[in-house]
mmCIF file of C-alpha atoms and ligand atoms in Angstrom:
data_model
loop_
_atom_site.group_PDB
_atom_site.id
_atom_site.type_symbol
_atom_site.label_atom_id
_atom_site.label_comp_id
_atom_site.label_asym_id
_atom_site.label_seq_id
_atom_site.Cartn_x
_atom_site.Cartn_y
_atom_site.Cartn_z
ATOM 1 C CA UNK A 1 -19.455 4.157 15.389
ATOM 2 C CA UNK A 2 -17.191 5.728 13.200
ATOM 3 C CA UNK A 3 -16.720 4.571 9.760
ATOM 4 C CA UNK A 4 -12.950 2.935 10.134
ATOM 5 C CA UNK A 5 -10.900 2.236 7.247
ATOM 6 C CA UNK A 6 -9.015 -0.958 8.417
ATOM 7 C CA UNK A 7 -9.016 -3.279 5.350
ATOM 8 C CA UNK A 8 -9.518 -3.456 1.614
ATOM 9 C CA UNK A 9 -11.658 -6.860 2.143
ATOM 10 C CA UNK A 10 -14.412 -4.019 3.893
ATOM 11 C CA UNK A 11 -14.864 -2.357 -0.115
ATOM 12 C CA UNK A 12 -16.947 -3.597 -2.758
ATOM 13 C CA UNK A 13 -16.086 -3.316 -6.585
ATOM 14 C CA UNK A 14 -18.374 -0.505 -6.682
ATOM 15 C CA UNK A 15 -16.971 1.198 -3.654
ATOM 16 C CA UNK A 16 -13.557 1.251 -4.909
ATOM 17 C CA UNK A 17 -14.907 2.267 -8.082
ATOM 18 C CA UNK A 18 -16.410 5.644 -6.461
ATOM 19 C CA UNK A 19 -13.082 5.958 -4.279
ATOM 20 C CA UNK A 20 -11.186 6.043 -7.212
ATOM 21 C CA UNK A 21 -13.422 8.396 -9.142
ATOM 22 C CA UNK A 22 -13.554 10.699 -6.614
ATOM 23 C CA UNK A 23 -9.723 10.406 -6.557
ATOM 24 C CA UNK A 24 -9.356 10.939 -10.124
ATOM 25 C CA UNK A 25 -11.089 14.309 -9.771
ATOM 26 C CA UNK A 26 -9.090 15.132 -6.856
ATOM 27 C CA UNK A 27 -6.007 14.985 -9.598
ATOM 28 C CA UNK A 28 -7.800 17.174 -12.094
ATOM 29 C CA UNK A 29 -9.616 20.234 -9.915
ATOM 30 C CA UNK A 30 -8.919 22.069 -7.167
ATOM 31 C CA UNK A 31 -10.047 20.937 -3.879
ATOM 32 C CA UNK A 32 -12.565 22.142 -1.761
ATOM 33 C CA UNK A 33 -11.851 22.600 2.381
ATOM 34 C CA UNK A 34 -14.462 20.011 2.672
ATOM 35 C CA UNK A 35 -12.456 19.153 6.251
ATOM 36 C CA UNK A 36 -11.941 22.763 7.065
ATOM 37 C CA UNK A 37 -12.559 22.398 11.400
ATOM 38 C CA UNK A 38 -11.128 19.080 11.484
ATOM 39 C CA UNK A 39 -7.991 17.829 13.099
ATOM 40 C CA UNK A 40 -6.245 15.103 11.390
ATOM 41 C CA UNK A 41 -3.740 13.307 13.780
ATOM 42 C CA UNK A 42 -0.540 11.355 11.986
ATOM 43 C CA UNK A 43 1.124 8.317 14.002
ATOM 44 C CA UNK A 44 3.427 6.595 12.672
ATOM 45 C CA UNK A 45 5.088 3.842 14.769
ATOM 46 C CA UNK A 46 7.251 2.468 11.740
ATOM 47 C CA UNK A 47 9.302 4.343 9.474
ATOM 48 C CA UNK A 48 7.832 6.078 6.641
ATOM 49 C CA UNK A 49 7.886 8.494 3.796
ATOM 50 C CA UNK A 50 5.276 8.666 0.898
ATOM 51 C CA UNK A 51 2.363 7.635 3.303
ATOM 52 C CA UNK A 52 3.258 10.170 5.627
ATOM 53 C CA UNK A 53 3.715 12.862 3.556
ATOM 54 C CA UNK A 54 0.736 12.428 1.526
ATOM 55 C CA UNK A 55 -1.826 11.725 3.913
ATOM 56 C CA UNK A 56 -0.293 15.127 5.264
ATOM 57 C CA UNK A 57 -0.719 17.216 2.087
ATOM 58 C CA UNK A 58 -4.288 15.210 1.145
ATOM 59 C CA UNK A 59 -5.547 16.500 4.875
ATOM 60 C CA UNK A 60 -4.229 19.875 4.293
ATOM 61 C CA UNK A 61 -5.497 20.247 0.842
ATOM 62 C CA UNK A 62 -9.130 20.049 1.950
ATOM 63 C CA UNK A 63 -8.482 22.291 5.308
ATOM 64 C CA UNK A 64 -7.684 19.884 7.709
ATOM 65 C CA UNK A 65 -5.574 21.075 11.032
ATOM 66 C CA UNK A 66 -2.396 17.986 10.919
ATOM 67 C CA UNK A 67 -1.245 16.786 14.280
ATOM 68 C CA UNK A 68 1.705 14.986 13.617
ATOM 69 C CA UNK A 69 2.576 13.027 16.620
ATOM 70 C CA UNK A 70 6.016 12.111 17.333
ATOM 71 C CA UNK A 71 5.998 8.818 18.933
ATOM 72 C CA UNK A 72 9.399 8.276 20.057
ATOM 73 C CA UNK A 73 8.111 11.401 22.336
ATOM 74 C CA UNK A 74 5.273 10.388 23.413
ATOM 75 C CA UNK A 75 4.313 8.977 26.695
ATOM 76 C CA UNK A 76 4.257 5.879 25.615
ATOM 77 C CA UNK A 77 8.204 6.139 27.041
ATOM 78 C CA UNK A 78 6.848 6.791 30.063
ATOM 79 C CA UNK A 79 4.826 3.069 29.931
ATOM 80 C CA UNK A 80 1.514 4.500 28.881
ATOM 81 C CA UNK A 81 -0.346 2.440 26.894
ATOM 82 C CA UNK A 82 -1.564 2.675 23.168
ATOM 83 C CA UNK A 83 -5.348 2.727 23.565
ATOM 84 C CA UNK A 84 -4.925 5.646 26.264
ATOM 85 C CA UNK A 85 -2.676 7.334 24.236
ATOM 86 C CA UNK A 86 -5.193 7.344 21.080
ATOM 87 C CA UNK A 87 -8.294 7.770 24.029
ATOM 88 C CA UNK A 88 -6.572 10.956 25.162
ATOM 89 C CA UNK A 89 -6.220 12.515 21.604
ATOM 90 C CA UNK A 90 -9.588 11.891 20.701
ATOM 91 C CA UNK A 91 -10.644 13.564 24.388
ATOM 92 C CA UNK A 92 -8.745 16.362 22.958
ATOM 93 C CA UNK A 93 -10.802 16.538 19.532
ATOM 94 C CA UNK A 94 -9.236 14.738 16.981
ATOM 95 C CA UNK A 95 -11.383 13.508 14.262
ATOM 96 C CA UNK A 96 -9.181 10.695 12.444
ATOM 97 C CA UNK A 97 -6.450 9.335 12.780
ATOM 98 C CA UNK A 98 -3.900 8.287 10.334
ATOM 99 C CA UNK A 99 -1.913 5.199 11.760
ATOM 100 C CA UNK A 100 0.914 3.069 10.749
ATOM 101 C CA UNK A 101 1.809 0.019 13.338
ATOM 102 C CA UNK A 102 3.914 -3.179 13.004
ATOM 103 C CA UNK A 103 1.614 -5.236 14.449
ATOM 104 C CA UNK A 104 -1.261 -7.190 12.968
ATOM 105 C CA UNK A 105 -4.293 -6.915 14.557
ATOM 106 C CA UNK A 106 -3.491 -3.510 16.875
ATOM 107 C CA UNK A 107 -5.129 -1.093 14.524
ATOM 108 C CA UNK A 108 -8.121 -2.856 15.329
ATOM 109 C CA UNK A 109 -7.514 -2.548 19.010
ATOM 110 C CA UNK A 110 -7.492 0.901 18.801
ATOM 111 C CA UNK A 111 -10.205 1.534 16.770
ATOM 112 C CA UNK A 112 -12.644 -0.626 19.732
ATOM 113 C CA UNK A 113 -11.463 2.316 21.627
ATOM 114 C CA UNK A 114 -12.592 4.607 19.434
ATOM 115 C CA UNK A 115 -16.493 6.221 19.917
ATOM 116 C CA UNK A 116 -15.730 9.535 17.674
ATOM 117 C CA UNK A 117 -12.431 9.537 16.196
ATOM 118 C CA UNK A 118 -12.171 7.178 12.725
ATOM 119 C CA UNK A 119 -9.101 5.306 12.327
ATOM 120 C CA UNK A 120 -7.437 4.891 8.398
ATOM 121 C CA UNK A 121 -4.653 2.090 8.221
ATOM 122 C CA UNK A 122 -1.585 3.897 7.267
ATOM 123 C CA UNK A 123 0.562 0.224 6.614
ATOM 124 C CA UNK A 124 -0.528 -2.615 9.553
ATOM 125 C CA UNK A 125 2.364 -4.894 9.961
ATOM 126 C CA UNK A 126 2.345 -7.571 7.049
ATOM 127 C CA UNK A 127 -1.264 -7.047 7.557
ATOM 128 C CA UNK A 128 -2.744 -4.757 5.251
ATOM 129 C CA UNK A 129 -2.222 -1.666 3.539
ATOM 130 C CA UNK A 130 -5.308 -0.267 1.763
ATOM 131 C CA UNK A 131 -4.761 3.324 0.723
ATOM 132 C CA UNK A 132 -1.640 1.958 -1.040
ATOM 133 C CA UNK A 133 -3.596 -0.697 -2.808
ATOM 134 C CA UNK A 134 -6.285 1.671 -3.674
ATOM 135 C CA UNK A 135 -3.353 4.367 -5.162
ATOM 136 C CA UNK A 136 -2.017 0.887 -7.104
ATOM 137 C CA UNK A 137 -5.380 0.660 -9.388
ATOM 138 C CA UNK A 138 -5.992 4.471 -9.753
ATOM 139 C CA UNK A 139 -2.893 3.870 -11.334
ATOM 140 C CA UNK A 140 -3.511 0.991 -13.360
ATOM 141 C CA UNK A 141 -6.747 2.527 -14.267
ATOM 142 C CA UNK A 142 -5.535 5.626 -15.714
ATOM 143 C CA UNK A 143 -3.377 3.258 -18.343
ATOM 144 C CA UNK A 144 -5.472 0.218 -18.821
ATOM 145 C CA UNK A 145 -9.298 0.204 -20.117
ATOM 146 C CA UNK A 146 -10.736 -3.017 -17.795
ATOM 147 C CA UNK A 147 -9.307 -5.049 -14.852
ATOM 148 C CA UNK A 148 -11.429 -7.725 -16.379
ATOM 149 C CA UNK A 149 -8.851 -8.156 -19.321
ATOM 150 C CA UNK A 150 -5.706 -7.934 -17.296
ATOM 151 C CA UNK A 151 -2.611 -10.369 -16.008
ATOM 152 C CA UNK A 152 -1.164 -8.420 -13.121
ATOM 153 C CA UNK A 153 2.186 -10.179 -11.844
ATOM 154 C CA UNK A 154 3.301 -9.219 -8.467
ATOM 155 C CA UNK A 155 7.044 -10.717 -7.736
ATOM 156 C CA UNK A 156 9.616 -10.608 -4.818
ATOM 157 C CA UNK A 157 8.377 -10.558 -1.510
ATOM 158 C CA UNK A 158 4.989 -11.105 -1.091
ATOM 159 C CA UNK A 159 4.791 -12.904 2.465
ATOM 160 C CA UNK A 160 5.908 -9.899 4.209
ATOM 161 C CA UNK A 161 4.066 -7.091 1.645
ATOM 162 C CA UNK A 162 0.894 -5.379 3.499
ATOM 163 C CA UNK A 163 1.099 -3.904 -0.084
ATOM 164 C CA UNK A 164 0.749 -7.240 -1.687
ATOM 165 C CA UNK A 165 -1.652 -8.609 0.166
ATOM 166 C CA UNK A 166 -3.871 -5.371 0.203
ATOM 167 C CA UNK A 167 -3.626 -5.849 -3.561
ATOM 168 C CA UNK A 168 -4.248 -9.192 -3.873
ATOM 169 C CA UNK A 169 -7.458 -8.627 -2.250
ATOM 170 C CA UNK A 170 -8.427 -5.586 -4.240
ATOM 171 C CA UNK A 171 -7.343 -7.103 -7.721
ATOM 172 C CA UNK A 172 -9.621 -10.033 -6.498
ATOM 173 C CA UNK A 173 -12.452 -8.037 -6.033
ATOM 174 C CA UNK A 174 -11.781 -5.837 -9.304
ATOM 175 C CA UNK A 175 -12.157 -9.063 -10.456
ATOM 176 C CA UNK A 176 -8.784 -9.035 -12.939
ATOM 177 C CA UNK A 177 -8.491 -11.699 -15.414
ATOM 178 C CA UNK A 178 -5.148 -13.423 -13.906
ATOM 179 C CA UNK A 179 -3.374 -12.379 -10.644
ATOM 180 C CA UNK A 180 0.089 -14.133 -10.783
ATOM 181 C CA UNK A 181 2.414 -14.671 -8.057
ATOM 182 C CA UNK A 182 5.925 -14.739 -8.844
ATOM 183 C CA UNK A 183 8.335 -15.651 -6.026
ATOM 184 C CA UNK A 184 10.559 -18.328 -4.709
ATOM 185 C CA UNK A 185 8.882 -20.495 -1.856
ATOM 186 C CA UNK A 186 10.210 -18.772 1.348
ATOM 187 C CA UNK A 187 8.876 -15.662 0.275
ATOM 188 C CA UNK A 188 5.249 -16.701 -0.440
ATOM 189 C CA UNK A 189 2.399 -16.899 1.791
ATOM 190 C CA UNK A 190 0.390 -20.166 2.793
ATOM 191 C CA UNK A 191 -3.461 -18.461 1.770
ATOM 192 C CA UNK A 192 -2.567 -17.362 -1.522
ATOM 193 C CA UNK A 193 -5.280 -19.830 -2.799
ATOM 194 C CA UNK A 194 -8.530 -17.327 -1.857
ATOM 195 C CA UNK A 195 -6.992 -14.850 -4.231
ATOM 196 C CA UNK A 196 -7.070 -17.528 -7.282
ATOM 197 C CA UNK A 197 -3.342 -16.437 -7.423
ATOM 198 C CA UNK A 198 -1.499 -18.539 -10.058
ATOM 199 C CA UNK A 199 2.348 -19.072 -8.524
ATOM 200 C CA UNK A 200 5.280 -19.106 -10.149
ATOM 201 C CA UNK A 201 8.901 -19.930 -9.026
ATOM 202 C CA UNK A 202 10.487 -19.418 -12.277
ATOM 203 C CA UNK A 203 10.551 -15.520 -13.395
ATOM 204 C CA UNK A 204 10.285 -15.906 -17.670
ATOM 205 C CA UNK A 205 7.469 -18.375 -17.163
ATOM 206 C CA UNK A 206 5.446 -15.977 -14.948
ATOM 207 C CA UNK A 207 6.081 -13.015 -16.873
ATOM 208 C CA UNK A 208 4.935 -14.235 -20.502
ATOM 209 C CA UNK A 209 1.657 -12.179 -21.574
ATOM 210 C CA UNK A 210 2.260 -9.978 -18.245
ATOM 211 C CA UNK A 211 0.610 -6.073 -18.518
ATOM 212 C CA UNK A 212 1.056 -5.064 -15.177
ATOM 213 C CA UNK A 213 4.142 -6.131 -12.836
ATOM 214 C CA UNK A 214 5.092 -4.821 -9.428
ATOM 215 C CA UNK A 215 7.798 -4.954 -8.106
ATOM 216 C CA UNK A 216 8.393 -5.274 -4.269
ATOM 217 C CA UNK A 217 11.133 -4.748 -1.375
ATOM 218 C CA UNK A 218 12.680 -7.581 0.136
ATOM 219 C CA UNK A 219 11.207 -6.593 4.011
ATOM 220 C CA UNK A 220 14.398 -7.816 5.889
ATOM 221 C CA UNK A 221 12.465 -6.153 8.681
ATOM 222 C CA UNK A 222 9.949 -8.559 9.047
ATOM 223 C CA UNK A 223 12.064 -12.027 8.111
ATOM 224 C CA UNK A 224 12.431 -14.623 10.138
ATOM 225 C CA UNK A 225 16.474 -15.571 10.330
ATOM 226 C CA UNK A 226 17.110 -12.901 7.653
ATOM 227 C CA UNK A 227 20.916 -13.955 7.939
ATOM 228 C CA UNK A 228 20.333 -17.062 5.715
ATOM 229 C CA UNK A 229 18.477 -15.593 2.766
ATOM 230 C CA UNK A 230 21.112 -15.599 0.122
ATOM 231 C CA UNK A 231 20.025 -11.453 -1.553
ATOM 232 C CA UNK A 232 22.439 -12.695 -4.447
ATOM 233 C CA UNK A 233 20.364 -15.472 -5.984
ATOM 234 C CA UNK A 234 17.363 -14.141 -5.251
ATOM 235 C CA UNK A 235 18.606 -11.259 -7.704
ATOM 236 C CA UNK A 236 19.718 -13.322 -10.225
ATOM 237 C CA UNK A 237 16.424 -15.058 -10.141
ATOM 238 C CA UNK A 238 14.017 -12.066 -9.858
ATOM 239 C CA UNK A 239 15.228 -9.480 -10.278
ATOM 240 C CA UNK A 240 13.609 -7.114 -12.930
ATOM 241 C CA UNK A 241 15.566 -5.277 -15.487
ATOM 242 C CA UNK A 242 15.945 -4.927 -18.972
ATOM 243 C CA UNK A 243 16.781 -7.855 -19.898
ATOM 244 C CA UNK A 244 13.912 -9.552 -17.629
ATOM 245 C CA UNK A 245 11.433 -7.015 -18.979
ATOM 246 C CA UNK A 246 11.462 -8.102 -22.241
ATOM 247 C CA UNK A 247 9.579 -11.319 -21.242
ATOM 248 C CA UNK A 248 6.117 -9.314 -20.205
ATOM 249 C CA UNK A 249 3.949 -7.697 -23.130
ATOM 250 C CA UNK A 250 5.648 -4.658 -24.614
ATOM 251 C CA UNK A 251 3.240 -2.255 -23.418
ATOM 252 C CA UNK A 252 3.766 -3.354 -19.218
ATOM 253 C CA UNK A 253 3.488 -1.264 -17.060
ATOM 254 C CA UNK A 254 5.815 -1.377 -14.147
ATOM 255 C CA UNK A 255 4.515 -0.397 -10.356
ATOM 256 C CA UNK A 256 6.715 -0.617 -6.805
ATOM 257 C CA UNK A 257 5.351 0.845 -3.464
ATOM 258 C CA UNK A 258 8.453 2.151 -2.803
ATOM 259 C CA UNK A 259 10.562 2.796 -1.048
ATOM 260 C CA UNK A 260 13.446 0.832 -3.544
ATOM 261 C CA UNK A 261 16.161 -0.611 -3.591
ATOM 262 C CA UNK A 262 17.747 -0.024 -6.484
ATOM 263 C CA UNK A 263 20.156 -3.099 -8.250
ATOM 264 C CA UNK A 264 18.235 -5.707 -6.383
ATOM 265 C CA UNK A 265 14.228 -6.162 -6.764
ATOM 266 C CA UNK A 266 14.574 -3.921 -10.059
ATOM 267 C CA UNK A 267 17.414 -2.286 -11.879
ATOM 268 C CA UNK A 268 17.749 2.092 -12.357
ATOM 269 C CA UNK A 269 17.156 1.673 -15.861
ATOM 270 C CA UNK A 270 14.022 0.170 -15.132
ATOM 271 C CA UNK A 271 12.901 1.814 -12.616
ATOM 272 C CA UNK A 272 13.762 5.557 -14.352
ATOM 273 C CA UNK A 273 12.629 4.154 -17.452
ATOM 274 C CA UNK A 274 9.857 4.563 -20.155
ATOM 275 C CA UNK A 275 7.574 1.384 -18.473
ATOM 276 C CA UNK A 276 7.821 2.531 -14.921
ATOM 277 C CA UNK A 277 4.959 4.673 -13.185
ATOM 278 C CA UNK A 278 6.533 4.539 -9.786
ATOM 279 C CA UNK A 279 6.061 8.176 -9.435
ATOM 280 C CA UNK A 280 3.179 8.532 -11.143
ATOM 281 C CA UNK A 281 1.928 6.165 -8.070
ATOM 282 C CA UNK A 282 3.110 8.362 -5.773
ATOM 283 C CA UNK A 283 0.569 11.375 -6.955
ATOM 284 C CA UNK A 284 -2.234 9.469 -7.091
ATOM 285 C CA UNK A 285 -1.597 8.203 -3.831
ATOM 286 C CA UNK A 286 -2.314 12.060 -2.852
ATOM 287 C CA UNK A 287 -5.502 12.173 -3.996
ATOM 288 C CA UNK A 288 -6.569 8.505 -3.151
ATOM 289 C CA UNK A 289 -5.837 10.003 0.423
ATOM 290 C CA UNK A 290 -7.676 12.906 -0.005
ATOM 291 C CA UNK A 291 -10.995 10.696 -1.184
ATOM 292 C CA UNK A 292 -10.126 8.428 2.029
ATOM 293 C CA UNK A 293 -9.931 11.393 4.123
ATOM 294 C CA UNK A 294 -13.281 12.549 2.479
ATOM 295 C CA UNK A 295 -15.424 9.594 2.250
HETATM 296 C C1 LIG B 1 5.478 0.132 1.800
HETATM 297 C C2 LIG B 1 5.088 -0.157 3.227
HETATM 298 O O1 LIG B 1 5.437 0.583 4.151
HETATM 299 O O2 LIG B 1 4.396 -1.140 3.373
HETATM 300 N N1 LIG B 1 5.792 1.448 1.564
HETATM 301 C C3 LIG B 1 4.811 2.378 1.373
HETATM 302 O O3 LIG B 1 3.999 2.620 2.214
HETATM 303 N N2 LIG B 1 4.756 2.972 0.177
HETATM 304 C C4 LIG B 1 6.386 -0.870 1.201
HETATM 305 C C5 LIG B 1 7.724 -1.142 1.828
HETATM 306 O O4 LIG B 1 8.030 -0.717 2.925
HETATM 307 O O5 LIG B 1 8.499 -1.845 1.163
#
């Protein structure tokens, strides 16, 4: 069977250790066309941007034929289902597949139905989102000297984050000294107890002695009866900015998945300021995707 990339619970410390690495050179040297003969197929049934573009530059950096598949013109339309649909490419020769769904659980479906091709989670519903988590502590590596000695916050919305919750379980096994939760109620999940989480509903409480925060979207998307949840308070609550940032060590470093939105989960001066490494995220997430590719 091929060797799927589904979840971040699958990797041991030592495996992301060597993912990372591996990444890490990636960012320094130029690549080889280790995949030079493969075909790479992209499909993406929710909306992105960074994932999609990245995974398409990582496969192309190491000579890797893209097939981006539009889905919206697929035969899908025509009532064919997904497992056919992935069956057929892999008939064709396609050797992974890079694919975002917004349903838990399908990506496993599809990869049952897979004897050749490998499947990499590109964002699962609230699921899971691995490559993302694994770009998150490349980046927190290249600033901080152990995960053993760290108090990563992650506030907003963490019940609907495939980001969050593929970093909870990657902090976890990283084994960082505090993992705080930072959220009112309605936005937290029910499990957070297996990642040894410590919640907080009050923002200056949870970000005292903080060196990593990050910051997430509030996924309308996904919320149940989105109508009633009042954006204003949660901002005046949550919201980081300058003022809020002050409260966390003074050498935090500040982290969102993107994509933002600016003036509500974090302020511009924040986010284009001298703590954030929101971009800097976004390159490693190139060569994380190029190790994942690789591995
Ligand atoms: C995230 C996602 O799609 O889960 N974005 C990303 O991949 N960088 C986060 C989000 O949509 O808020």
């Amino acid at each position: 069977m091929p060797n799927h990339f589904l979840s971040t619970q699958d990797l041991s410390c030592t495996q992301i250790h060597a993912l990372l690495d591996t990444a890490e050179n990636y960012l320094h040297s130029p690549p080889l066309p280790t995949l030079s003969g493969q075909w790479v197929a992209t499909v993406f049934f929710e909306p992105s941007t960074r994932t999609r573009c990245s995974f398409t530059m990582a496969a192309r950096r190491l000579g890797a034929e893209v097939l981006p598949l539009d889905v919206t013109y697929s035969s899908m339309q025509k009532g064919e289902a997904i497992v056919d649909l992935f069956a057929n490419l892999q008939a064709m020769g396609c050797d992974q597949f890079v694919i975002r769904h917004g349903e838990n659980g399908m990506l496993r479906q599809i990869a049952d139905y897979c004897q050749t091709a490998r499947v990499i989670n590109a964002g699962e519903g609230s699921n899971e989102h691995p490559t993302q988590a694994l770009l998150d502590m490349l980046t927190i590596r290249r600033h901080k000297a152990n995960f053993t000695d760290l108090t990563v916050a992650i506030v907003g919305d963490v019940l609907h984050s495939r980001v969050a919750r593929s970093d909870l379980f990657t902090l976890h096994t990283l084994g960082v000294k505090e993992i705080r939760l930072i959220a009112p109620s309605c936005l937290l999940p029910n499990d957070s107890e297996q990642f040894n989480a410590v919640v907080f509903d009050n923002l200056a409480e949870g970000l005292a002695n903080v060196d990593v925060i990050i910051t997430l979207r509030l996924q309308k998307e996904r919320m149940r009866g989105v109508e009633a949840f009042d954006v204003e308070a949660f901002v005046n609550a949550y919201q980081i900015n300058s003022k809020t940032l002050r409260l966390a060590k003074p050498d935090v470093m500040v982290m969102h998945p993107g994509p933002l939105n600016r003036g509500i989960e974090l302020t511009s001066e924040v986010a284009d300021g001298p703590h954030s490494v929101i971009l800097e995220q976004v390159k490693c997430g190139v060569a994380v995707r190029m190790a994942v590719l690789s591995c």
